[in-house]
Coordinates of C-alpha atoms and ligand atoms in Angstrom, one line a residue:
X1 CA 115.0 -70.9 -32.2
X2 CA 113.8 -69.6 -29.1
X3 CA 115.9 -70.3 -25.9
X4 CA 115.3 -69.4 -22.4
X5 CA 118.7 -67.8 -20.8
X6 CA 118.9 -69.6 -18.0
X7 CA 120.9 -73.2 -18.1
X8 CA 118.2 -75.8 -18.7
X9 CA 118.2 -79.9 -17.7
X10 CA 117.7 -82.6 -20.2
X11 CA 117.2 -86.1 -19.6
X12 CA 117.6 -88.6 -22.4
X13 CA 117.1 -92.2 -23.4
X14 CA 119.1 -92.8 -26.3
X15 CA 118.5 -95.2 -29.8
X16 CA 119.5 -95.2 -33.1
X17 CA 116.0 -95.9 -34.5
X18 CA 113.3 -93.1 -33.8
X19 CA 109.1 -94.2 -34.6
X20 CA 107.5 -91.2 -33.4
X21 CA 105.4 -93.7 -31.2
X22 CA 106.9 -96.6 -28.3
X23 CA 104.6 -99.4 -26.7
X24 CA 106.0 -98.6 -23.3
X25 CA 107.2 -95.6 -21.4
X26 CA 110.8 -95.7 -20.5
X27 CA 109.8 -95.1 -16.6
X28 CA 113.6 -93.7 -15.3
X29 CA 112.9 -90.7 -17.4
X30 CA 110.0 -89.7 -15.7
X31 CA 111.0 -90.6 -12.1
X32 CA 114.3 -88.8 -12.9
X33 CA 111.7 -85.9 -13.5
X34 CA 110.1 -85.7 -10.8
X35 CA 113.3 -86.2 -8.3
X36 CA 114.6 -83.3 -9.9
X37 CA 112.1 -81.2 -8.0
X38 CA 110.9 -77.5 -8.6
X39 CA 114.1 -75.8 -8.3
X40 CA 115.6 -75.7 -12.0
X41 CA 112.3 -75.7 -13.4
X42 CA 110.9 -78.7 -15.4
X43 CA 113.2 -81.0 -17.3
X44 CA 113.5 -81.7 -20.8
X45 CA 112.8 -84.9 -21.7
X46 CA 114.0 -86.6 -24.7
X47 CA 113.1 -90.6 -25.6
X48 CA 114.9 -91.4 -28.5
X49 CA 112.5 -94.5 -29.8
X50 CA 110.5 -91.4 -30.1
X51 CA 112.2 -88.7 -31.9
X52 CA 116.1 -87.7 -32.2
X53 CA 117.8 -85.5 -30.0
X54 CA 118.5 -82.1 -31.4
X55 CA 121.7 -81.6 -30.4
X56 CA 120.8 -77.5 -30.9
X57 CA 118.4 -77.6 -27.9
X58 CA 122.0 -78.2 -25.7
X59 CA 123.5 -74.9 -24.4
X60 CA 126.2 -74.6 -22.2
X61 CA 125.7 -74.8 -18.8
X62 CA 123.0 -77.4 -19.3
X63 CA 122.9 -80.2 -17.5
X64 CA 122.4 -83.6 -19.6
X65 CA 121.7 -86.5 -17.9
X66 CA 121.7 -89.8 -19.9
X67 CA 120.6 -93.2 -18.7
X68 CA 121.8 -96.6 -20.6
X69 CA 121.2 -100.1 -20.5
X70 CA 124.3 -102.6 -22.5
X71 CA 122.0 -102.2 -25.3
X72 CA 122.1 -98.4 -26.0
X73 CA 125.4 -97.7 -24.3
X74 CA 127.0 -96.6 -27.7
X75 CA 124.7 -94.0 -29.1
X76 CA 124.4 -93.0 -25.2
X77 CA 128.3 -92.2 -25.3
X78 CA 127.7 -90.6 -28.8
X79 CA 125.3 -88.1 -27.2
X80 CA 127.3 -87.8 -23.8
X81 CA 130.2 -86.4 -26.6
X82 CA 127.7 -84.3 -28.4
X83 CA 126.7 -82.4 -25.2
X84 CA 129.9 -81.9 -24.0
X85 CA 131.0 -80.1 -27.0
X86 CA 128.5 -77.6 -26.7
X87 CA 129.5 -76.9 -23.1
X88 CA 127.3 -78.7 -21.3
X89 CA 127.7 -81.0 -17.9
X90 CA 127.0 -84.4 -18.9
X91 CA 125.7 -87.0 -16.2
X92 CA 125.3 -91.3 -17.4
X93 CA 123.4 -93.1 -15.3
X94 CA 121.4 -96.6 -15.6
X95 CA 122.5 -100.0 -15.6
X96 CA 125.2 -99.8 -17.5
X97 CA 126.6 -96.8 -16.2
X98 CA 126.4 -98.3 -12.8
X99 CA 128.3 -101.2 -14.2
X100 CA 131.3 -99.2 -16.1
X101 CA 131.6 -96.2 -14.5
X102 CA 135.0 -95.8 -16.1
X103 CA 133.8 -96.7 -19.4
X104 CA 130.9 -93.6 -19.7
X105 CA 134.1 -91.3 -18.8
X106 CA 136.2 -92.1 -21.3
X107 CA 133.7 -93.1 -24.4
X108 CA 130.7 -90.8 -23.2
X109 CA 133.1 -88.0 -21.7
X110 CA 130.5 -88.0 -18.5
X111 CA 131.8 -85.2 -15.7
X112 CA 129.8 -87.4 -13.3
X113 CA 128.4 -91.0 -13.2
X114 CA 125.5 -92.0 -10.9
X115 CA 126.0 -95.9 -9.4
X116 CA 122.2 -97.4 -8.8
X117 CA 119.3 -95.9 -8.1
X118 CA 118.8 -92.3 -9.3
X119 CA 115.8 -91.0 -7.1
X120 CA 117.5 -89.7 -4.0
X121 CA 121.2 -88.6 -5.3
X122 CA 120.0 -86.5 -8.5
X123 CA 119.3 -83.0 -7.1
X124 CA 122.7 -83.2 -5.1
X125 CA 124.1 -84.4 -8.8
X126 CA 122.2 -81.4 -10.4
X127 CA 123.4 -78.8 -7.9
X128 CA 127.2 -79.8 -7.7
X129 CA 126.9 -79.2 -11.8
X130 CA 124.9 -76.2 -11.7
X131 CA 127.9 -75.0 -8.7
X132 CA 130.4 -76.3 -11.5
X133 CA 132.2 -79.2 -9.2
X134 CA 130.7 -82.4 -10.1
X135 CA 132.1 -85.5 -8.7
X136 CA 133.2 -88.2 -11.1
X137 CA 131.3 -90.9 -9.2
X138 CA 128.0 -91.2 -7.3
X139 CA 126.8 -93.5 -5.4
X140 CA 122.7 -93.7 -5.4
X141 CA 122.9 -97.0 -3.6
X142 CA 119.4 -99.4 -3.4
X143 CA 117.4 -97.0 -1.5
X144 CA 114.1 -98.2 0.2
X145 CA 110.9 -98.7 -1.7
X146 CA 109.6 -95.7 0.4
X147 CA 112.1 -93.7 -1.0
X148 CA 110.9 -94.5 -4.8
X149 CA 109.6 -91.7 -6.5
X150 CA 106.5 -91.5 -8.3
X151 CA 107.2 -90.9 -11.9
X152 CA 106.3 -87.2 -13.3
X153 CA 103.6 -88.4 -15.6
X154 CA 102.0 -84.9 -16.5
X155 CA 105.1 -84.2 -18.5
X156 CA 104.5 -87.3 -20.8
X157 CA 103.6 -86.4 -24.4
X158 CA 100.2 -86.8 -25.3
X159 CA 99.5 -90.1 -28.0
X160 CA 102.8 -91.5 -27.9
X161 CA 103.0 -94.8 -25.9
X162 CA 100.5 -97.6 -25.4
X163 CA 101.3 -98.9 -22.1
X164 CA 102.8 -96.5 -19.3
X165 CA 105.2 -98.2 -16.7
X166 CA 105.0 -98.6 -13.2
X167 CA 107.3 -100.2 -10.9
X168 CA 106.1 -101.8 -7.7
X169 CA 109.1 -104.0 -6.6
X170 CA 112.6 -103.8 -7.5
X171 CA 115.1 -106.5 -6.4
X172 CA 114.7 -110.4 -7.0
X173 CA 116.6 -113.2 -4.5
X174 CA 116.9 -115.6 -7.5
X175 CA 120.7 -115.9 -9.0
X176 CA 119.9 -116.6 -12.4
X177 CA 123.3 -116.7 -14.5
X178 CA 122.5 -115.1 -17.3
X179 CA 120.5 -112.1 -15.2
X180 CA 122.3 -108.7 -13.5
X181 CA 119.1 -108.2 -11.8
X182 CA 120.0 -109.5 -8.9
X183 CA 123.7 -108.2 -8.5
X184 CA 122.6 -104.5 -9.1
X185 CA 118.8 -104.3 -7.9
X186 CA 120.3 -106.4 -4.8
X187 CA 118.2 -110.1 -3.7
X188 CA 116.4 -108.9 -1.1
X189 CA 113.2 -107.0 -2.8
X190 CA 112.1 -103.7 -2.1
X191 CA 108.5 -103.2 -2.4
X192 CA 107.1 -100.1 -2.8
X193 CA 103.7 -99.0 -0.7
X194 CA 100.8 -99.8 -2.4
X195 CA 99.1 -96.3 -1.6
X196 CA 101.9 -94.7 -4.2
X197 CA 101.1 -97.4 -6.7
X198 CA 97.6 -97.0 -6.8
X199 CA 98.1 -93.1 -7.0
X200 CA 100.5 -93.1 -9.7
X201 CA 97.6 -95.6 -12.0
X202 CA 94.8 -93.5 -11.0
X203 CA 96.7 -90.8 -12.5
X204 CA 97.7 -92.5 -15.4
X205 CA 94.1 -93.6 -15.7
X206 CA 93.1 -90.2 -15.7
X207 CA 95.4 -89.3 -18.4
X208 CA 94.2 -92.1 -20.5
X209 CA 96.2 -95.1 -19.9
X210 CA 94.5 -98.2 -19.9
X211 CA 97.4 -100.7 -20.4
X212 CA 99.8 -100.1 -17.5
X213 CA 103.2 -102.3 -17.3
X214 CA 104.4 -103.5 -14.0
X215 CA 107.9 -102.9 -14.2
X216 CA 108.9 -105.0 -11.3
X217 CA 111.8 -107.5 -11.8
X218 CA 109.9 -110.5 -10.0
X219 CA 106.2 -109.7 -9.3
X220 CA 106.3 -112.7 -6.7
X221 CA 109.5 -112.2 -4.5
X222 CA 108.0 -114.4 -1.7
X223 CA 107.6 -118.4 -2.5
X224 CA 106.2 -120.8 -0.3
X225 CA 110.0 -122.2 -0.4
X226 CA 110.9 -118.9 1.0
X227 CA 108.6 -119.6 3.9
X228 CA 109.0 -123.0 4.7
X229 CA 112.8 -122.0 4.7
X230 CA 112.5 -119.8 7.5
X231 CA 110.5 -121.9 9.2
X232 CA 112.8 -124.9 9.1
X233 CA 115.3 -122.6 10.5
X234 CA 113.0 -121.1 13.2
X235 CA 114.2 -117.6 11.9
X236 CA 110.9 -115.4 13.7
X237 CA 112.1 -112.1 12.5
X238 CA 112.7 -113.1 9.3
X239 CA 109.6 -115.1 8.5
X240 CA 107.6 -112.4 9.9
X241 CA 109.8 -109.9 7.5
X242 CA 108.6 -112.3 4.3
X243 CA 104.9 -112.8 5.2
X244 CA 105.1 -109.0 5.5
X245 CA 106.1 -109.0 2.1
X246 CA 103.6 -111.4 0.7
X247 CA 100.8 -109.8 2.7
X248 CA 101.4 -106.5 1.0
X249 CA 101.4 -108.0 -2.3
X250 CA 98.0 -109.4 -1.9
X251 CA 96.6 -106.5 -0.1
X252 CA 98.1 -104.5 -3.7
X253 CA 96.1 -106.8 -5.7
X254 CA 93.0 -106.0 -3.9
X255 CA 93.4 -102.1 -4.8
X256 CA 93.5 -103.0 -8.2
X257 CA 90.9 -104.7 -8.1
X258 CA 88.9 -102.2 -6.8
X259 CA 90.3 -99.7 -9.9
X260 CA 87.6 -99.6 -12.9
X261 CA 87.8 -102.8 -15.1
X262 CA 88.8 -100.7 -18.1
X263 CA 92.4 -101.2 -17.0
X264 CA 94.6 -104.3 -18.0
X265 CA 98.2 -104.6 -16.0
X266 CA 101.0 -106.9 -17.4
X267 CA 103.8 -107.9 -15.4
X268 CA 107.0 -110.5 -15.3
X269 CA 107.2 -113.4 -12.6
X270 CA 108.7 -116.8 -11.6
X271 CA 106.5 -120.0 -12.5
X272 CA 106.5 -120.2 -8.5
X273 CA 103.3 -118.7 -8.5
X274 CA 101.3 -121.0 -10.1
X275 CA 101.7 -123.4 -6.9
X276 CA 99.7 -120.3 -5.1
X277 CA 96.7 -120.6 -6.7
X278 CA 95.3 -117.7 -4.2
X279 CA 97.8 -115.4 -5.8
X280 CA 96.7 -116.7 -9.3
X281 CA 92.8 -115.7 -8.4
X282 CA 94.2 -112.2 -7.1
X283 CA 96.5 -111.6 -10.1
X284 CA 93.3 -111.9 -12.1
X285 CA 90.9 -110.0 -10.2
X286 CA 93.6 -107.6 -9.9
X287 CA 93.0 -107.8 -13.8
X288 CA 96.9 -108.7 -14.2
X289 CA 96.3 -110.4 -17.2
X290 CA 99.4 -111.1 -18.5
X291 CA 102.7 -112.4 -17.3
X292 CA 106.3 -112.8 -18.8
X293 CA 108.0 -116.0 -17.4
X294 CA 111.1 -117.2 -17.9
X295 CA 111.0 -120.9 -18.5
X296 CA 114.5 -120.7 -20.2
X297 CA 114.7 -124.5 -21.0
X298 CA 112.5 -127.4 -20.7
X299 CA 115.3 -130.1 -19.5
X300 CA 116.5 -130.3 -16.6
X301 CA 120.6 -130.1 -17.3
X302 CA 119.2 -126.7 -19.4
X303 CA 117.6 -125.5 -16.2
X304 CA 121.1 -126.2 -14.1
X305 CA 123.1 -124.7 -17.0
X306 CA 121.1 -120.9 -15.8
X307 CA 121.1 -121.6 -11.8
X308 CA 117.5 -121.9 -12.2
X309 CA 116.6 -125.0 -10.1
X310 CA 113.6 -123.3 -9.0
X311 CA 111.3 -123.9 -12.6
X312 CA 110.1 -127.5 -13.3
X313 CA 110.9 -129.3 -16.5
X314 CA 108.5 -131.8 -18.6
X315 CA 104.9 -132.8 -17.9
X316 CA 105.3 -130.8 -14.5
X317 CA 106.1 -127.8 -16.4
X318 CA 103.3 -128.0 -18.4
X319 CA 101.1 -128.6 -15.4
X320 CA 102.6 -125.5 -14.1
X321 CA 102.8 -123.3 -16.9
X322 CA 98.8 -124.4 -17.9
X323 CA 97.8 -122.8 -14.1
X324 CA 98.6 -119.9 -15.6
X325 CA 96.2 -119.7 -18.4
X326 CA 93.4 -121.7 -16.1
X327 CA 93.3 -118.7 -14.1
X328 CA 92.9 -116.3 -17.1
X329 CA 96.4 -115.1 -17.0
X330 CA 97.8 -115.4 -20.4
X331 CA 101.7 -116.3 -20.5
X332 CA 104.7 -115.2 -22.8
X333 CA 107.1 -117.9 -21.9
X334 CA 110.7 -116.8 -22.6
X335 CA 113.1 -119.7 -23.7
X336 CA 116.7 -119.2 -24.0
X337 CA 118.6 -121.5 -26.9
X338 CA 122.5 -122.2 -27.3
X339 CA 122.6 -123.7 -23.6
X340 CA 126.0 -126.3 -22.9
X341 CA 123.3 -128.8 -22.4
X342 CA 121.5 -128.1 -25.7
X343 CA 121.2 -130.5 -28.5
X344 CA 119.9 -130.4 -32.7
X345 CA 116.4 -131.7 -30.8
X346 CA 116.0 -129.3 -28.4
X347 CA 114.4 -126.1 -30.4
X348 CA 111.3 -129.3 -31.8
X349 CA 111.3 -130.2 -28.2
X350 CA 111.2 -126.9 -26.6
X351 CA 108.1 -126.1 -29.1
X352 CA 106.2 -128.5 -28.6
X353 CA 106.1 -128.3 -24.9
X354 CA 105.2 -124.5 -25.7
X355 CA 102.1 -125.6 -27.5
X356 CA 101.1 -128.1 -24.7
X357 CA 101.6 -125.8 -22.1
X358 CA 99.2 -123.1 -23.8
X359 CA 101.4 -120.3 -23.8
X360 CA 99.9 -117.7 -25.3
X361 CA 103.2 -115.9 -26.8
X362 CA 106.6 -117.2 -26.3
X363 CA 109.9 -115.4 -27.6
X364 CA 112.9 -118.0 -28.1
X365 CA 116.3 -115.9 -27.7
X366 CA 120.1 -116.5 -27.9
X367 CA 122.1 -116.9 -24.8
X368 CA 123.8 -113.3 -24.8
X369 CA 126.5 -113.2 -22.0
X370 CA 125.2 -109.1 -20.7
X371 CA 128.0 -107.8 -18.3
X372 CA 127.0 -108.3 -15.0
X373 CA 126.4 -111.4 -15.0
X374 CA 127.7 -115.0 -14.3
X375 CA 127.5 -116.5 -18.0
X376 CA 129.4 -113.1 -18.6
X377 CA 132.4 -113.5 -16.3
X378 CA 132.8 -117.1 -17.7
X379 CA 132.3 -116.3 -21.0
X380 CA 134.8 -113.4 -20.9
X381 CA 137.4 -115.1 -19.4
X382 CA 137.7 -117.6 -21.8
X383 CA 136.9 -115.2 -24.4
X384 CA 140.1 -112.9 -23.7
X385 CA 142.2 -115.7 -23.9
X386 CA 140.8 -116.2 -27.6
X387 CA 141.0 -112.2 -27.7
X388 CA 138.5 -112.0 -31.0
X389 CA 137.8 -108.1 -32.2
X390 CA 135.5 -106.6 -34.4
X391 CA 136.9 -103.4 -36.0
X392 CA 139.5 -103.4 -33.2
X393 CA 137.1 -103.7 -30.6
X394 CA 137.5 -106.8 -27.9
X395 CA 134.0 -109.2 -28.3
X396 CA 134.4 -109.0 -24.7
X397 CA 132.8 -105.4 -24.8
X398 CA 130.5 -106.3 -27.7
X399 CA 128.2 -103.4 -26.7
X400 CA 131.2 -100.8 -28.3
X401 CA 130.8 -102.5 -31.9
X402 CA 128.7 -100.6 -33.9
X403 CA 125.2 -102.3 -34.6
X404 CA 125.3 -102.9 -38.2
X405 CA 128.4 -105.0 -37.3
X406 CA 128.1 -106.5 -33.9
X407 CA 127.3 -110.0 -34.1
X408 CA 124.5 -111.4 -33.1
X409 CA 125.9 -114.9 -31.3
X410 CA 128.7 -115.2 -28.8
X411 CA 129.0 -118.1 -26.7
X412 CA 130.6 -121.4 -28.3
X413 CA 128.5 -124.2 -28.5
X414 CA 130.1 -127.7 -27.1
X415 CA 127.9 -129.6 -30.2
X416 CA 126.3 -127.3 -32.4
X417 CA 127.7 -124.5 -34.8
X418 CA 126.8 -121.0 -34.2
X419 CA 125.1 -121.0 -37.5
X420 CA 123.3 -124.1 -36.4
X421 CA 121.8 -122.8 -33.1
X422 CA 120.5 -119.6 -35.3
X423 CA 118.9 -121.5 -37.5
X424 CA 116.9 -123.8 -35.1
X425 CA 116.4 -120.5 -33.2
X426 CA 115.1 -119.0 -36.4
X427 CA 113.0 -122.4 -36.7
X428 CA 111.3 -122.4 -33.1
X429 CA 109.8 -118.5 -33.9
X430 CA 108.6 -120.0 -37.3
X431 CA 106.7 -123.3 -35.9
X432 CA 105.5 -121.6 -33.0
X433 CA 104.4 -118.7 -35.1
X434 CA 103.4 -120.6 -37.6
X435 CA 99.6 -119.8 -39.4
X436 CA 97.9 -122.7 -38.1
X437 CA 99.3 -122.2 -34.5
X438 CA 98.7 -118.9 -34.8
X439 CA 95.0 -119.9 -36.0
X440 CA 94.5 -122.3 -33.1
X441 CA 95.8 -120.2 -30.8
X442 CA 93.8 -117.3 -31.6
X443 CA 90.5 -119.1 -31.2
X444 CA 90.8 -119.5 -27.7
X445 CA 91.9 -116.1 -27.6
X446 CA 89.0 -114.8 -29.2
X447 CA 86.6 -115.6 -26.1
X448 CA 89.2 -112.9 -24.0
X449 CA 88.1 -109.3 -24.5
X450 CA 89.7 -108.4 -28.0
X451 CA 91.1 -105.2 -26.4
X452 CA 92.4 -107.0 -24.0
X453 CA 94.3 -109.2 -26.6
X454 CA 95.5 -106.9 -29.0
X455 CA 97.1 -104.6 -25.9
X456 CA 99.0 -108.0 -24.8
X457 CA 100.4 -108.9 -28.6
X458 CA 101.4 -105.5 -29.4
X459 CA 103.2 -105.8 -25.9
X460 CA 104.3 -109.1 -26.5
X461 CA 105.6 -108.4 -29.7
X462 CA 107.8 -105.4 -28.2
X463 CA 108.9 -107.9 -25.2
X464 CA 110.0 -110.4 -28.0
X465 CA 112.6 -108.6 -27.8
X466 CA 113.4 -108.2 -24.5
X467 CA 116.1 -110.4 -22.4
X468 CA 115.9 -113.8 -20.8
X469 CA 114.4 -112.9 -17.7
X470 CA 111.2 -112.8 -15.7
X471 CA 112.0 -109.1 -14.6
Ligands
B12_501 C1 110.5 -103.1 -17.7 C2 111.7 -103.5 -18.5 C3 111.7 -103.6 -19.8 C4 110.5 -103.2 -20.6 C5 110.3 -101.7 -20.8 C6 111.5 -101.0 -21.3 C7 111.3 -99.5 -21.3 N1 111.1 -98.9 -22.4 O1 111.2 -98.9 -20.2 C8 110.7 -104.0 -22.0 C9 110.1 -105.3 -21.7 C10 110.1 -103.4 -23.2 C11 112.2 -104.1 -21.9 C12 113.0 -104.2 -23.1 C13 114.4 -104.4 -23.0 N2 115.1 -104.7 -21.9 CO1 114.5 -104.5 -20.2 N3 114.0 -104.3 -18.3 C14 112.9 -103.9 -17.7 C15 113.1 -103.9 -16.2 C16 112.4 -105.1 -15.6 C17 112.6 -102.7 -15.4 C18 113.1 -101.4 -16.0 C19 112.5 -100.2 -15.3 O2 111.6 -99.5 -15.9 N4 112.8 -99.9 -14.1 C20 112.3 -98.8 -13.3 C21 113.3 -97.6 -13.5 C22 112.8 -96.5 -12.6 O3 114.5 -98.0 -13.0 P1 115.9 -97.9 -13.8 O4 115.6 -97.9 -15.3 O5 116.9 -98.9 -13.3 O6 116.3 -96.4 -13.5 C23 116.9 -96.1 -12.2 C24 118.4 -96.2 -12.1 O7 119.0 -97.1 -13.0 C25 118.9 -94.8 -12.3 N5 119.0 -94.3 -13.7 C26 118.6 -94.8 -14.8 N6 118.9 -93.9 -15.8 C27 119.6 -92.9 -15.3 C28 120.1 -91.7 -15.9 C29 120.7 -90.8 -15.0 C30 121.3 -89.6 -15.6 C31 120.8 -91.0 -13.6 C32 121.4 -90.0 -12.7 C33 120.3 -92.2 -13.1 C34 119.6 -93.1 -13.9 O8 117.8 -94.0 -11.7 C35 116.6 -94.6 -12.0 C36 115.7 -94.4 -10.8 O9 116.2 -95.0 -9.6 C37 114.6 -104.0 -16.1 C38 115.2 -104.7 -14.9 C39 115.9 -103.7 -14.0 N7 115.9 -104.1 -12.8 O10 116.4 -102.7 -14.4 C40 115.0 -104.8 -17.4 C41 116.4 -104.6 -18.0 C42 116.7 -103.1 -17.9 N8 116.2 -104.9 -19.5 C43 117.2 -105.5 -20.0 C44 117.3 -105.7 -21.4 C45 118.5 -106.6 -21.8 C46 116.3 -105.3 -22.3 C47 116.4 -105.3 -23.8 C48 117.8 -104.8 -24.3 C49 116.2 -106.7 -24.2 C50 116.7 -107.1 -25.6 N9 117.4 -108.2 -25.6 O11 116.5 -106.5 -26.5 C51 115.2 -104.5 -24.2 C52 115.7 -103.0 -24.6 C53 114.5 -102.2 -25.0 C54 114.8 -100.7 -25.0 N10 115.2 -100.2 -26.1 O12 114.8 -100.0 -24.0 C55 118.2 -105.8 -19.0 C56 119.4 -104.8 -19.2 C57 120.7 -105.5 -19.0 C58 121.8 -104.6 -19.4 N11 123.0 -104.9 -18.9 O13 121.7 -103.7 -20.2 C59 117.5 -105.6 -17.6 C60 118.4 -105.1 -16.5 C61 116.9 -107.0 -17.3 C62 117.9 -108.1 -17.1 N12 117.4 -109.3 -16.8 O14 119.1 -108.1 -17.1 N13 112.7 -104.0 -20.7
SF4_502 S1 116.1 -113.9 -14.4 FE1 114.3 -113.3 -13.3 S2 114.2 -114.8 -11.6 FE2 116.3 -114.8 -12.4 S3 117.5 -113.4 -11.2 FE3 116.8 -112.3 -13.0 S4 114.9 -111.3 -12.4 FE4 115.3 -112.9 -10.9

């Protein structure tokens, strides 16, 4: 095969499991791209839910950079081992990374790890390599939403993905246990100027996209609790700082609104909005029609259990959740089971208030302690005392197991067996999923623009999957 001479840079999101096509673009990739600039010539990118990586299109003298989440850490390190064989520099980066450092060294043989955001500290990353003295450790820090850099989008394969990605905030002041969000994106949210944000969708628009995902962590980062805090404490600066905030986000709505309807946006948010119905009304003109929430538990010892005081539990949850879908946003409600506080009648319980809340999709997952976290450092601590392995591996780095063997369940349950909290898992997909449900559900669906719909569900049935979180 053909290959220029001169040493090339690849960026990579690894997986074990390759489609040919993805329901979302994997945005760091393609912002990655574009902060590598002109100099080395245009990267090659490589998304593994896609197709393989060959590792033949690796030459020495490459650089490889590699970004992983807990999820894909291990075939991340596999590649990270690959490339380094054939001579290359080899450069982790992404949650995880940022996390365990140490860890990409020794399993992923990485010259050089990046810490945080990647947008600003890449070139200097890329040159050191390309001068041969990388630094083990960078630090990209939480740079400022001005800093963000629009994602190269005109290097995106043709046909491949359904919705593209765009982020517009990153950061969320919540503390939710279970939730690294806020330890590594930081609490105080960084929101990015809506000028850039309505570029970035014009040009997706013009390349064909009509679903865009907003890839923010928490699409409402101000609440009126948030004001009325800052009131009470007669902070000026800061209460001027948040209505900034807020006023930015609405004046962002109103550019999309003004984009042509053909384009539906989808983004993740705390059930605080639906006491702003203003925001509600310029979600929907903003034709932000769908919204992942993270209701995590409809009782109110399940709500304390995650730090998440800040949701509502029984008939005012419904009330809550129902604004939602009164305003034409439809909601995938994300519910975590396996909770201290849960009981045999909590999976019945938890859908049926589903049902009467009208979510339109709801995914019901297993509390999974992800490093970073609260629920982690508990979990572990208690868990290297027990000191269980899988194949020699500690539980208490479950992400180094192999997947056909790392199990699926890993906090003890005060009441319930493991076996029985899968099961009534396993039960809450099948009632809520159910035919009839389904049926009923689909009827009021029906009146929504089809397209509309079947963009949301094939979305919603990839965010199924995706971890107990708003963002
Ligand atoms: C949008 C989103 C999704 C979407 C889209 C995923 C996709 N294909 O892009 C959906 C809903 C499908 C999804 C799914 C999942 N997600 Co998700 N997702 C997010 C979210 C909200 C934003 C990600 C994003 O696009 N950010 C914008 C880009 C630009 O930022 P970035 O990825 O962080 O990249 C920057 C830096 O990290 C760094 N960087 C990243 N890679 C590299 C590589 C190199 C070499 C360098 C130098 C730098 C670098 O530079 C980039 C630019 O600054 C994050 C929350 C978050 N704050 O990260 C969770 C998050 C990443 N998801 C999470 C999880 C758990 C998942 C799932 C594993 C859920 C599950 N249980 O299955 C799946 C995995 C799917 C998959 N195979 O990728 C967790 C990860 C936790 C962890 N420790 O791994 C997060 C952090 C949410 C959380 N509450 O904890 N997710
Ligand atoms: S779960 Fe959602 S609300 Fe809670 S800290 Fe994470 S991003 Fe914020």
């Amino acid at each position: 095969m053909f290959r220029s001479c001169s040493p090339r840079i690849h960026l990579i999101n690894p997986s074990t499991q390759s489609f040919g096509v993805a329901v979302i673009t994997p945005r760091w990739l393609y912002v990655l791209a574009a902060a590598t600039g002109t100099e080395w010539g245009d990267p090659r990118i490589v998304d593994e839910t896609l197709d393989p990586l060959d590792p033949d299109s690796v030459a020495a003298g490459d650089v490889v950079g590699i970004g992983i989440h807990t999820g894909n850490a291990l075939r991340g390190y596999e590649i990270g081992r690959a490339a380094r064989l054939r001579g290359a520099w080899v450069v982790f980066g992404g949650i995880h990374a940022t996390l365990f450092p140490d860890e990409a060294a020794r399993y992923g043989l990485a010259h050089a790890v990046v810490k945080g955001d990647g947008d600003l500290i890449w070139p200097k990353v890329v040159a050191d390599c390309f001068a041969g003295r990388p630094a083990s450790v960078y630090e990209g820090g939480r740079i400022s939403g001005d800093d963000f850099a629009a994602a190269r989008w005109d290097l995106l394969p043709q046909g491949r993905y359904m919705w593209a990605s765009v982020q517009t905030v990153r950061g969320c002041p919540k503390h939710c246990s279970f939730c690294s969000v806020w330890r590594t994106d930081g609490q105080e949210p960084r929101q990015r100027g809506v000028d850039r944000v309505v570029r970035e969708i014009v040009e997706l628009r013009r390349i064909g996209f009509r679903f865009i995902a907003l890839a923010d962590d928490n699409f409402y980062p101000v609440t009126f609790e948030d004001l009325a805090q800052a009131k009470r404490r007669a902070d000026r600066t800061r209460l001027r700082e948040l209505e900034a905030m807020r006023d930015e986000r609405f004046a962002l709505m109103a550019r999309l609104a003004e984009l042509p309807d053909d384009l539906v946006f989808y983004t993740q948010i705390t059930m605080e909005a639906a006491e702003d119905p203003a925001f509600l009304v310029a979600m929907k003109r903003a034709r932000i029609l769908g919204a992942l929430i993270g209701v995590e538990s409809v009782t109110r010892e399940g709500l304390k259990d995650v730090y998440k005081g800040f949701n509502l539990y029984g008939d005012e949850l419904v009330t809550r959740l129902r604004a939602f879908r009164r305003h034409g946003i439809h909601v995938l409600g994300s519910f975590i089971f396996g909770l201290h506080s849960d009981s045999a009648d909590t999976f019945d319980a938890t859908v049926a208030l589903a049902e009467r809340a009208d979510l339109t999709f709801a995914q019901f997952v297993l509390l999974t302690p992800f490093p970073g976290t609260i629920d982690f450092e508990k979990w572990a601590t208690e868990e290297r005392r027990r000191g269980t392995t899988v194949e020699g591996v500690p539980l208490t780095e479950h992400w180094l197991i192999p997947e056909e063997r790392r199990p699926r369940l890993y906090s003890p349950h005060p009441t319930m067996t493991l076996e029985e909290v899968r099961l009534g898992t396993q039960r809450a997909w099948d009632r809520f999923y159910g035919w009839r449900q389904v049926w009923k559900r689909s009827r009021v669906v029906e009146s929504s623009a089809p397209r509309v719909c079947a963009g949301l569900e094939a979305l919603s049935a990839d965010v199924r999957e995706h971890g107990n979180c708003d963002g």
